[in-house]
Every structure is written in C-alpha cells, then in structure tokens.
A tleap script that builds the chain and sets N, CA, C and O, in Angstrom:
source leaprc.protein.ff14SB
mol = sequence {
  NMET MET LYS SER PHE GLU GLU PHE GLN THR
  PHE GLY LYS ASP GLY PHE GLU ALA TYR VAL
  ALA SER SER THR ALA VAL THR LYS GLY MET
  GLN ALA MET ALA GLN GLU ALA ALA GLU PHE
  SER ARG LYS SER PHE GLU LYS SER THR ALA
  ALA PHE GLU LYS ILE ALA ALA VAL LYS SER
  PHE ASP LYS ALA LEU GLU ALA GLN GLN ALA
  PHE ALA LYS GLU SER TYR ASP ALA VAL VAL
  ALA GLN VAL SER LYS MET ASN GLU LEU TYR
  LEU ASN THR ALA LYS GLU ALA PHE LYS PRO
  PHE GLU ALA SER PHE ALA ALA PHE GLY VAL
  LYS ALA PRO CLYS
}
set mol.1.N position { -21.534 0.595 4.481 }
set mol.1.CA position { -22.132 -0.081 3.350 }
set mol.1.C position { -22.963 -1.273 3.812 }
set mol.1.O position { -24.059 -1.494 3.298 }
set mol.2.N position { -22.460 -2.039 4.768 }
set mol.2.CA position { -23.182 -3.224 5.224 }
set mol.2.C position { -24.533 -2.850 5.821 }
set mol.2.O position { -25.519 -3.560 5.620 }
set mol.3.N position { -24.586 -1.742 6.552 }
set mol.3.CA position { -25.850 -1.315 7.138 }
set mol.3.C position { -26.864 -1.011 6.037 }
set mol.3.O position { -28.033 -1.371 6.176 }
set mol.4.N position { -26.464 -0.376 4.977 }
set mol.4.CA position { -27.357 -0.056 3.866 }
set mol.4.C position { -27.887 -1.327 3.205 }
set mol.4.O position { -29.065 -1.410 2.858 }
set mol.5.N position { -27.008 -2.313 3.033 }
set mol.5.CA position { -27.436 -3.568 2.423 }
set mol.5.C position { -28.451 -4.278 3.316 }
set mol.5.O position { -29.441 -4.820 2.823 }
set mol.6.N position { -28.210 -4.277 4.625 }
set mol.6.CA position { -29.146 -4.899 5.568 }
set mol.6.C position { -30.486 -4.171 5.560 }
set mol.6.O position { -31.543 -4.800 5.623 }
set mol.7.N position { -30.435 -2.858 5.482 }
set mol.7.CA position { -31.677 -2.082 5.403 }
set mol.7.C position { -32.424 -2.404 4.115 }
set mol.7.O position { -33.648 -2.531 4.107 }
set mol.8.N position { -31.671 -2.532 3.032 }
set mol.8.CA position { -32.278 -2.877 1.745 }
set mol.8.C position { -32.942 -4.247 1.814 }
set mol.8.O position { -34.052 -4.427 1.314 }
set mol.9.N position { -32.267 -5.209 2.432 }
set mol.9.CA position { -32.847 -6.545 2.589 }
set mol.9.C position { -34.115 -6.488 3.439 }
set mol.9.O position { -35.117 -7.118 3.104 }
set mol.10.N position { -34.072 -5.749 4.514 }
set mol.10.CA position { -35.234 -5.611 5.397 }
set mol.10.C position { -36.393 -4.958 4.654 }
set mol.10.O position { -37.542 -5.386 4.767 }
set mol.11.N position { -36.070 -3.912 3.891 }
set mol.11.CA position { -37.098 -3.227 3.108 }
set mol.11.C position { -37.730 -4.186 2.102 }
set mol.11.O position { -38.951 -4.196 1.943 }
set mol.12.N position { -36.926 -4.981 1.430 }
set mol.12.CA position { -37.433 -5.955 0.464 }
set mol.12.C position { -38.292 -7.020 1.123 }
set mol.12.O position { -39.349 -7.388 0.609 }
set mol.13.N position { -37.828 -7.514 2.272 }
set mol.13.CA position { -38.573 -8.533 3.013 }
set mol.13.C position { -39.904 -7.968 3.495 }
set mol.13.O position { -40.941 -8.619 3.379 }
set mol.14.N position { -39.867 -6.752 4.037 }
set mol.14.CA position { -41.097 -6.112 4.515 }
set mol.14.C position { -42.070 -5.874 3.363 }
set mol.14.O position { -43.279 -6.056 3.511 }
set mol.15.N position { -41.536 -5.470 2.228 }
set mol.15.CA position { -42.382 -5.242 1.054 }
set mol.15.C position { -43.041 -6.521 0.574 }
set mol.15.O position { -44.219 -6.524 0.215 }
set mol.16.N position { -42.281 -7.604 0.566 }
set mol.16.CA position { -42.828 -8.889 0.150 }
set mol.16.C position { -43.911 -9.352 1.119 }
set mol.16.O position { -44.971 -9.814 0.697 }
set mol.17.N position { -43.643 -9.226 2.416 }
set mol.17.CA position { -44.632 -9.621 3.426 }
set mol.17.C position { -45.905 -8.775 3.302 }
set mol.17.O position { -47.013 -9.289 3.453 }
set mol.18.N position { -45.738 -7.487 3.030 }
set mol.18.CA position { -46.898 -6.617 2.842 }
set mol.18.C position { -47.688 -7.041 1.606 }
set mol.18.O position { -48.918 -7.056 1.624 }
set mol.19.N position { -46.981 -7.382 0.544 }
set mol.19.CA position { -47.641 -7.840 -0.684 }
set mol.19.C position { -48.449 -9.110 -0.423 }
set mol.19.O position { -49.592 -9.222 -0.866 }
set mol.20.N position { -47.858 -10.061 0.293 }
set mol.20.CA position { -48.558 -11.312 0.596 }
set mol.20.C position { -49.800 -11.026 1.444 }
set mol.20.O position { -50.875 -11.559 1.170 }
set mol.21.N position { -49.653 -10.190 2.469 }
set mol.21.CA position { -50.795 -9.855 3.328 }
set mol.21.C position { -51.878 -9.131 2.524 }
set mol.21.O position { -53.068 -9.392 2.702 }
set mol.22.N position { -51.469 -8.241 1.661 }
set mol.22.CA position { -52.422 -7.508 0.827 }
set mol.22.C position { -53.143 -8.449 -0.129 }
set mol.22.O position { -54.360 -8.363 -0.291 }
set mol.23.N position { -52.403 -9.335 -0.752 }
set mol.23.CA position { -53.008 -10.313 -1.672 }
set mol.23.C position { -54.004 -11.216 -0.952 }
set mol.23.O position { -55.055 -11.556 -1.495 }
set mol.24.N position { -53.666 -11.596 0.258 }
set mol.24.CA position { -54.566 -12.420 1.067 }
set mol.24.C position { -55.855 -11.658 1.363 }
set mol.24.O position { -56.948 -12.218 1.281 }
set mol.25.N position { -55.722 -10.381 1.708 }
set mol.25.CA position { -56.906 -9.563 1.985 }
set mol.25.C position { -57.782 -9.418 0.744 }
set mol.25.O position { -59.008 -9.488 0.837 }
set mol.26.N position { -57.162 -9.217 -0.408 }
set mol.26.CA position { -57.922 -9.090 -1.659 }
set mol.26.C position { -58.632 -10.405 -1.969 }
set mol.26.O position { -59.800 -10.401 -2.359 }
set mol.27.N position { -57.947 -11.512 -1.800 }
set mol.27.CA position { -58.550 -12.824 -2.063 }
set mol.27.C position { -59.758 -13.058 -1.163 }
set mol.27.O position { -60.808 -13.498 -1.631 }
set mol.28.N position { -59.612 -12.768 0.120 }
set mol.28.CA position { -60.728 -12.936 1.053 }
set mol.28.C position { -61.890 -12.015 0.681 }
set mol.28.O position { -63.051 -12.420 0.735 }
set mol.29.N position { -61.574 -10.782 0.305 }
set mol.29.CA position { -62.617 -9.841 -0.090 }
set mol.29.C position { -63.351 -10.295 -1.337 }
set mol.29.O position { -64.577 -10.201 -1.409 }
set mol.30.N position { -62.610 -10.787 -2.318 }
set mol.30.CA position { -63.237 -11.274 -3.551 }
set mol.30.C position { -64.104 -12.497 -3.275 }
set mol.30.O position { -65.173 -12.650 -3.864 }
set mol.31.N position { -63.646 -13.362 -2.384 }
set mol.31.CA position { -64.454 -14.530 -2.020 }
set mol.31.C position { -65.761 -14.092 -1.349 }
set mol.31.O position { -66.826 -14.639 -1.635 }
set mol.32.N position { -65.670 -13.113 -0.464 }
set mol.32.CA position { -66.878 -12.600 0.209 }
set mol.32.C position { -67.834 -11.984 -0.807 }
set mol.32.O position { -69.047 -12.177 -0.716 }
set mol.33.N position { -67.290 -11.237 -1.782 }
set mol.33.CA position { -68.138 -10.627 -2.807 }
set mol.33.C position { -68.790 -11.685 -3.690 }
set mol.33.O position { -69.967 -11.570 -4.030 }
set mol.34.N position { -68.041 -12.704 -4.057 }
set mol.34.CA position { -68.597 -13.775 -4.889 }
set mol.34.C position { -69.694 -14.529 -4.145 }
set mol.34.O position { -70.730 -14.865 -4.719 }
set mol.35.N position { -69.459 -14.787 -2.872 }
set mol.35.CA position { -70.459 -15.475 -2.055 }
set mol.35.C position { -71.714 -14.612 -1.926 }
set mol.35.O position { -72.832 -15.119 -2.025 }
set mol.36.N position { -71.532 -13.335 -1.711 }
set mol.36.CA position { -72.667 -12.419 -1.587 }
set mol.36.C position { -73.460 -12.343 -2.894 }
set mol.36.O position { -74.691 -12.349 -2.878 }
set mol.37.N position { -72.756 -12.271 -4.018 }
set mol.37.CA position { -73.426 -12.211 -5.318 }
set mol.37.C position { -74.203 -13.507 -5.589 }
set mol.37.O position { -75.322 -13.463 -6.098 }
set mol.38.N position { -73.617 -14.643 -5.254 }
set mol.38.CA position { -74.301 -15.923 -5.461 }
set mol.38.C position { -75.548 -16.021 -4.594 }
set mol.38.O position { -76.593 -16.484 -5.051 }
set mol.39.N position { -75.440 -15.590 -3.360 }
set mol.39.CA position { -76.594 -15.619 -2.446 }
set mol.39.C position { -77.703 -14.686 -2.937 }
set mol.39.O position { -78.881 -15.040 -2.890 }
set mol.40.N position { -77.328 -13.508 -3.404 }
set mol.40.CA position { -78.320 -12.566 -3.932 }
set mol.40.C position { -79.008 -13.153 -5.159 }
set mol.40.O position { -80.223 -13.028 -5.309 }
set mol.41.N position { -78.247 -13.786 -6.029 }
set mol.41.CA position { -78.820 -14.405 -7.229 }
set mol.41.C position { -79.794 -15.519 -6.865 }
set mol.41.O position { -80.862 -15.646 -7.464 }
set mol.42.N position { -79.417 -16.317 -5.883 }
set mol.42.CA position { -80.291 -17.412 -5.441 }
set mol.42.C position { -81.608 -16.856 -4.901 }
set mol.42.O position { -82.688 -17.325 -5.261 }
set mol.43.N position { -81.503 -15.853 -4.035 }
set mol.43.CA position { -82.712 -15.251 -3.466 }
set mol.43.C position { -83.565 -14.590 -4.548 }
set mol.43.O position { -84.791 -14.694 -4.520 }
set mol.44.N position { -82.934 -13.925 -5.481 }
set mol.44.CA position { -83.667 -13.266 -6.568 }
set mol.44.C position { -84.425 -14.282 -7.408 }
set mol.44.O position { -85.577 -14.055 -7.779 }
set mol.45.N position { -83.778 -15.397 -7.706 }
set mol.45.CA position { -84.440 -16.445 -8.483 }
set mol.45.C position { -85.651 -16.983 -7.735 }
set mol.45.O position { -86.720 -17.164 -8.319 }
set mol.46.N position { -85.481 -17.239 -6.440 }
set mol.46.CA position { -86.595 -17.752 -5.632 }
set mol.46.C position { -87.748 -16.756 -5.599 }
set mol.46.O position { -88.908 -17.140 -5.750 }
set mol.47.N position { -87.433 -15.481 -5.403 }
set mol.47.CA position { -88.482 -14.455 -5.355 }
set mol.47.C position { -89.158 -14.285 -6.711 }
set mol.47.O position { -90.369 -14.075 -6.780 }
set mol.48.N position { -88.389 -14.375 -7.778 }
set mol.48.CA position { -88.963 -14.267 -9.130 }
set mol.48.C position { -89.916 -15.423 -9.408 }
set mol.48.O position { -90.996 -15.230 -9.966 }
set mol.49.N position { -89.510 -16.612 -9.017 }
set mol.49.CA position { -90.346 -17.790 -9.214 }
set mol.49.C position { -91.648 -17.660 -8.428 }
set mol.49.O position { -92.726 -17.946 -8.950 }
set mol.50.N position { -91.542 -17.228 -7.171 }
set mol.50.CA position { -92.733 -17.058 -6.342 }
set mol.50.C position { -93.650 -15.977 -6.918 }
set mol.50.O position { -94.871 -16.134 -6.923 }
set mol.51.N position { -93.072 -14.902 -7.393 }
set mol.51.CA position { -93.880 -13.825 -7.975 }
set mol.51.C position { -94.584 -14.293 -9.244 }
set mol.51.O position { -95.754 -13.977 -9.462 }
set mol.52.N position { -93.874 -15.046 -10.077 }
set mol.52.CA position { -94.486 -15.570 -11.306 }
set mol.52.C position { -95.670 -16.468 -10.964 }
set mol.52.O position { -96.732 -16.365 -11.579 }
set mol.53.N position { -95.487 -17.339 -9.994 }
set mol.53.CA position { -96.571 -18.227 -9.579 }
set mol.53.C position { -97.755 -17.450 -9.048 }
set mol.53.O position { -98.906 -17.780 -9.335 }
set mol.54.N position { -97.473 -16.417 -8.275 }
set mol.54.CA position { -98.542 -15.585 -7.720 }
set mol.54.C position { -99.297 -14.857 -8.833 }
set mol.54.O position { -100.527 -14.815 -8.827 }
set mol.55.N position { -98.574 -14.299 -9.767 }
set mol.55.CA position { -99.199 -13.562 -10.869 }
set mol.55.C position { -100.007 -14.518 -11.753 }
set mol.55.O position { -101.093 -14.171 -12.218 }
set mol.56.N position { -99.480 -15.701 -11.977 }
set mol.56.CA position { -100.173 -16.682 -12.821 }
set mol.56.C position { -101.461 -17.187 -12.177 }
set mol.56.O position { -102.379 -17.617 -12.875 }
set mol.57.N position { -101.531 -17.136 -10.855 }
set mol.57.CA position { -102.693 -17.667 -10.144 }
set mol.57.C position { -103.841 -16.674 -9.994 }
set mol.57.O position { -104.958 -17.073 -9.665 }
set mol.58.N position { -103.588 -15.403 -10.226 }
set mol.58.CA position { -104.657 -14.409 -10.026 }
set mol.58.C position { -105.704 -14.529 -11.128 }
set mol.58.O position { -105.437 -15.023 -12.223 }
set mol.59.N position { -106.904 -14.061 -10.798 }
set mol.59.CA position { -108.040 -14.211 -11.705 }
set mol.59.C position { -108.329 -12.961 -12.534 }
set mol.59.O position { -109.035 -13.028 -13.540 }
set mol.60.N position { -107.777 -11.814 -12.103 }
set mol.60.CA position { -108.089 -10.591 -12.849 }
set mol.60.C position { -106.806 -9.881 -13.269 }
set mol.60.O position { -105.744 -10.039 -12.667 }
set mol.61.N position { -106.956 -9.097 -14.323 }
set mol.61.CA position { -105.828 -8.322 -14.824 }
set mol.61.C position { -105.349 -7.320 -13.782 }
set mol.61.O position { -104.144 -7.136 -13.611 }
set mol.62.N position { -106.278 -6.671 -13.084 }
set mol.62.CA position { -105.920 -5.680 -12.058 }
set mol.62.C position { -105.075 -6.301 -10.947 }
set mol.62.O position { -104.091 -5.711 -10.500 }
set mol.63.N position { -105.470 -7.497 -10.508 }
set mol.63.CA position { -104.709 -8.175 -9.448 }
set mol.63.C position { -103.324 -8.602 -9.965 }
set mol.63.O position { -102.336 -8.549 -9.233 }
set mol.64.N position { -103.271 -9.016 -11.211 }
set mol.64.CA position { -101.982 -9.395 -11.799 }
set mol.64.C position { -101.067 -8.176 -11.892 }
set mol.64.O position { -99.881 -8.261 -11.572 }
set mol.65.N position { -101.609 -7.058 -12.323 }
set mol.65.CA position { -100.839 -5.820 -12.427 }
set mol.65.C position { -100.349 -5.368 -11.046 }
set mol.65.O position { -99.207 -4.940 -10.881 }
set mol.66.N position { -101.238 -5.475 -10.069 }
set mol.66.CA position { -100.880 -5.108 -8.691 }
set mol.66.C position { -99.736 -5.990 -8.169 }
set mol.66.O position { -98.790 -5.487 -7.564 }
set mol.67.N position { -99.825 -7.282 -8.400 }
set mol.67.CA position { -98.785 -8.214 -7.946 }
set mol.67.C position { -97.470 -7.941 -8.675 }
set mol.67.O position { -96.398 -7.994 -8.072 }
set mol.68.N position { -97.559 -7.649 -9.970 }
set mol.68.CA position { -96.353 -7.372 -10.748 }
set mol.68.C position { -95.684 -6.086 -10.269 }
set mol.68.O position { -94.459 -6.022 -10.162 }
set mol.69.N position { -96.485 -5.069 -9.983 }
set mol.69.CA position { -95.922 -3.805 -9.491 }
set mol.69.C position { -95.276 -3.982 -8.119 }
set mol.69.O position { -94.225 -3.401 -7.848 }
set mol.70.N position { -95.898 -4.777 -7.256 }
set mol.70.CA position { -95.315 -5.040 -5.933 }
set mol.70.C position { -93.984 -5.777 -6.085 }
set mol.70.O position { -93.016 -5.472 -5.387 }
set mol.71.N position { -93.942 -6.745 -6.998 }
set mol.71.CA position { -92.702 -7.477 -7.237 }
set mol.71.C position { -91.619 -6.552 -7.797 }
set mol.71.O position { -90.458 -6.642 -7.397 }
set mol.72.N position { -91.998 -5.666 -8.719 }
set mol.72.CA position { -91.032 -4.735 -9.308 }
set mol.72.C position { -90.443 -3.812 -8.241 }
set mol.72.O position { -89.237 -3.566 -8.227 }
set mol.73.N position { -91.287 -3.307 -7.357 }
set mol.73.CA position { -90.807 -2.425 -6.274 }
set mol.73.C position { -89.884 -3.191 -5.333 }
set mol.73.O position { -88.826 -2.691 -4.951 }
set mol.74.N position { -90.283 -4.396 -4.963 }
set mol.74.CA position { -89.461 -5.220 -4.065 }
set mol.74.C position { -88.110 -5.534 -4.722 }
set mol.74.O position { -87.070 -5.500 -4.065 }
set mol.75.N position { -88.141 -5.836 -6.011 }
set mol.75.CA position { -86.900 -6.150 -6.739 }
set mol.75.C position { -85.986 -4.930 -6.803 }
set mol.75.O position { -84.777 -5.040 -6.596 }
set mol.76.N position { -86.564 -3.779 -7.087 }
set mol.76.CA position { -85.778 -2.546 -7.146 }
set mol.76.C position { -85.119 -2.264 -5.791 }
set mol.76.O position { -83.925 -1.969 -5.722 }
set mol.77.N position { -85.899 -2.357 -4.730 }
set mol.77.CA position { -85.363 -2.116 -3.384 }
set mol.77.C position { -84.244 -3.102 -3.048 }
set mol.77.O position { -83.242 -2.736 -2.434 }
set mol.78.N position { -84.432 -4.349 -3.457 }
set mol.78.CA position { -83.410 -5.367 -3.188 }
set mol.78.C position { -82.121 -5.069 -3.950 }
set mol.78.O position { -81.027 -5.243 -3.413 }
set mol.79.N position { -82.246 -4.621 -5.202 }
set mol.79.CA position { -81.051 -4.308 -5.999 }
set mol.79.C position { -80.317 -3.107 -5.403 }
set mol.79.O position { -79.089 -3.115 -5.312 }
set mol.80.N position { -81.054 -2.083 -5.001 }
set mol.80.CA position { -80.423 -0.901 -4.404 }
set mol.80.C position { -79.678 -1.299 -3.121 }
set mol.80.O position { -78.548 -0.864 -2.896 }
set mol.81.N position { -80.303 -2.110 -2.299 }
set mol.81.CA position { -79.653 -2.562 -1.061 }
set mol.81.C position { -78.421 -3.416 -1.379 }
set mol.81.O position { -77.396 -3.312 -0.704 }
set mol.82.N position { -78.527 -4.260 -2.411 }
set mol.82.CA position { -77.401 -5.119 -2.782 }
set mol.82.C position { -76.229 -4.297 -3.317 }
set mol.82.O position { -75.074 -4.582 -3.001 }
set mol.83.N position { -76.518 -3.296 -4.112 }
set mol.83.CA position { -75.449 -2.432 -4.641 }
set mol.83.C position { -74.724 -1.747 -3.481 }
set mol.83.O position { -73.497 -1.646 -3.480 }
set mol.84.N position { -75.479 -1.286 -2.512 }
set mol.84.CA position { -74.887 -0.643 -1.339 }
set mol.84.C position { -74.009 -1.644 -0.561 }
set mol.84.O position { -72.912 -1.307 -0.116 }
set mol.85.N position { -74.505 -2.850 -0.411 }
set mol.85.CA position { -73.749 -3.873 0.320 }
set mol.85.C position { -72.468 -4.244 -0.430 }
set mol.85.O position { -71.411 -4.392 0.184 }
set mol.86.N position { -72.558 -4.395 -1.754 }
set mol.86.CA position { -71.375 -4.730 -2.551 }
set mol.86.C position { -70.354 -3.588 -2.508 }
set mol.86.O position { -69.149 -3.826 -2.437 }
set mol.87.N position { -70.846 -2.355 -2.551 }
set mol.87.CA position { -69.957 -1.192 -2.456 }
set mol.87.C position { -69.199 -1.222 -1.133 }
set mol.87.O position { -67.999 -0.950 -1.092 }
set mol.88.N position { -69.894 -1.548 -0.068 }
set mol.88.CA position { -69.250 -1.645 1.250 }
set mol.88.C position { -68.193 -2.750 1.259 }
set mol.88.O position { -67.112 -2.576 1.822 }
set mol.89.N position { -68.508 -3.883 0.635 }
set mol.89.CA position { -67.528 -4.972 0.557 }
set mol.89.C position { -66.297 -4.549 -0.247 }
set mol.89.O position { -65.169 -4.857 0.141 }
set mol.90.N position { -66.505 -3.846 -1.366 }
set mol.90.CA position { -65.377 -3.356 -2.172 }
set mol.90.C position { -64.505 -2.400 -1.354 }
set mol.90.O position { -63.280 -2.512 -1.360 }
set mol.91.N position { -65.138 -1.467 -0.655 }
set mol.91.CA position { -64.377 -0.499 0.138 }
set mol.91.C position { -63.594 -1.183 1.260 }
set mol.91.O position { -62.429 -0.865 1.496 }
set mol.92.N position { -64.236 -2.110 1.939 }
set mol.92.CA position { -63.547 -2.832 3.017 }
set mol.92.C position { -62.373 -3.646 2.476 }
set mol.92.O position { -61.318 -3.721 3.107 }
set mol.93.N position { -62.561 -4.249 1.313 }
set mol.93.CA position { -61.471 -5.016 0.700 }
set mol.93.C position { -60.298 -4.098 0.363 }
set mol.93.O position { -59.142 -4.436 0.619 }
set mol.94.N position { -60.603 -2.940 -0.210 }
set mol.94.CA position { -59.536 -1.993 -0.565 }
set mol.94.C position { -58.785 -1.519 0.681 }
set mol.94.O position { -57.557 -1.432 0.671 }
set mol.95.N position { -59.513 -1.217 1.742 }
set mol.95.CA position { -58.873 -0.776 2.989 }
set mol.95.C position { -57.979 -1.866 3.572 }
set mol.95.O position { -56.855 -1.601 3.998 }
set mol.96.N position { -58.496 -3.099 3.586 }
set mol.96.CA position { -57.713 -4.219 4.125 }
set mol.96.C position { -56.485 -4.500 3.262 }
set mol.96.O position { -55.429 -4.860 3.780 }
set mol.97.N position { -56.623 -4.337 1.960 }
set mol.97.CA position { -55.493 -4.575 1.059 }
set mol.97.C position { -54.419 -3.497 1.219 }
set mol.97.O position { -53.237 -3.767 1.003 }
set mol.98.N position { -54.815 -2.294 1.589 }
set mol.98.CA position { -53.867 -1.191 1.747 }
set mol.98.C position { -53.146 -1.227 3.096 }
set mol.98.O position { -52.015 -0.754 3.209 }
set mol.99.N position { -53.795 -1.786 4.113 }
set mol.99.CA position { -53.225 -1.785 5.474 }
set mol.99.C position { -51.776 -2.261 5.549 }
set mol.99.O position { -50.966 -1.606 6.204 }
set mol.100.N position { -51.417 -3.370 4.909 }
set mol.100.CA position { -50.027 -3.834 5.034 }
set mol.100.C position { -48.998 -2.830 4.495 }
set mol.100.O position { -47.827 -2.884 4.872 }
set mol.101.N position { -49.423 -1.931 3.630 }
set mol.101.CA position { -48.497 -0.967 3.033 }
set mol.101.C position { -48.484 0.387 3.753 }
set mol.101.O position { -47.674 1.253 3.425 }
set mol.102.N position { -49.372 0.570 4.726 }
set mol.102.CA position { -49.492 1.872 5.387 }
set mol.102.C position { -48.183 2.363 5.985 }
set mol.102.O position { -47.815 3.525 5.809 }
set mol.103.N position { -47.484 1.490 6.687 }
set mol.103.CA position { -46.233 1.900 7.336 }
set mol.103.C position { -45.198 2.334 6.297 }
set mol.103.O position { -44.504 3.333 6.487 }
set mol.104.N position { -45.096 1.582 5.201 }
set mol.104.CA position { -44.143 1.934 4.150 }
set mol.104.C position { -44.503 3.258 3.511 }
set mol.104.O position { -43.631 4.098 3.288 }
set mol.105.N position { -45.773 3.454 3.215 }
set mol.105.CA position { -46.212 4.705 2.591 }
set mol.105.C position { -46.083 5.885 3.541 }
set mol.105.O position { -45.776 7.001 3.124 }
set mol.106.N position { -46.323 5.626 4.830 }
set mol.106.CA position { -46.224 6.703 5.829 }
set mol.106.C position { -44.792 7.246 5.883 }
set mol.106.O position { -44.579 8.433 6.127 }
set mol.107.N position { -43.818 6.368 5.654 }
set mol.107.CA position { -42.415 6.805 5.662 }
set mol.107.C position { -42.159 7.824 4.542 }
set mol.107.O position { -41.242 8.641 4.635 }
set mol.108.N position { -42.974 7.765 3.492 }
set mol.108.CA position { -42.843 8.706 2.369 }
set mol.108.C position { -43.852 9.841 2.443 }
set mol.108.O position { -43.949 10.654 1.524 }
set mol.109.N position { -44.608 9.897 3.545 }
set mol.109.CA position { -45.571 10.981 3.739 }
set mol.109.C position { -46.921 10.741 3.085 }
set mol.109.O position { -47.711 11.678 2.974 }
set mol.110.N position { -47.217 9.522 2.648 }
set mol.110.CA position { -48.502 9.204 2.034 }
set mol.110.C position { -49.431 8.665 3.101 }
set mol.110.O position { -49.076 7.739 3.829 }
set mol.111.N position { -50.627 9.244 3.198 }
set mol.111.CA position { -51.603 8.811 4.203 }
set mol.111.C position { -52.662 7.944 3.564 }
set mol.111.O position { -52.985 8.085 2.385 }
set mol.112.N position { -53.195 7.042 4.371 }
set mol.112.CA position { -54.263 6.152 3.901 }
set mol.112.C position { -55.537 6.943 3.663 }
set mol.112.O position { -55.840 7.864 4.422 }
set mol.113.N position { -56.290 6.599 2.622 }
set mol.113.CA position { -57.587 7.248 2.411 }
set mol.113.C position { -58.554 6.825 3.491 }
set mol.113.O position { -58.455 5.723 4.030 }
set mol.114.N position { -59.470 7.685 3.800 }
set mol.114.CA position { -60.458 7.396 4.875 }
set mol.114.C position { -61.603 6.601 4.318 }
set mol.114.O position { -62.531 6.259 5.051 }
savepdb mol mol.pdb
quit
C-alpha cells in the first residue's frame, strides 16, 4: 500500500510540475504573439501613412491609382506573411505547451502530434 501512495504522490507532483511548465510555455508563446502583433500593427500604420502621403502628393489620377494599387498589393502580401508567421507561433506554442505532458501521455500510449 505504501508504494502505491508514494507512486500516487509522485504522479501528482509530476503532473503539477508539467502543468507549471506548460503554463509557462503558453505564457511565453502568448507574449511572443502579442509582441509580433504589436510590431506588425506599428509597421502597417507607418506604411499606411507613407502611402497616403505618396498618393496625396501625386498630380494625376493615374499615378494615384498606380500608387494605391501598389500599396494594396504590398499590404496583402504583408498580411499573408503575417498570418503565416502567427500560425507558426501558435503551432510552436502548442508544441511547447504539450512537451511537459509527453512522458505522462506516452505511458498511456498517446503520441505527440507532429
């Protein structure tokens, strides 16, 4: 009986330590995502301001349309790249959050997702 109780205590302690490590990984991941989102917003604002100034300074409608289309394409490309980067951050956060539990889950035959 004593061995079972000690195993139970060890299992509980290991589970708590895994939870703390997982929570730490999630917190770090969320901080990285928030920092990335803030940086993207800052850059987007700067680029929008520069594009507005450029469009406002042109003398013809054709040049304004050309500048606006270039800005729209650049903005679209930036958003697509940002979505990809955020997706990578989410996946890395999930993997890091799962790592502390891998050994416990492996004992039950559950494998980590790739």
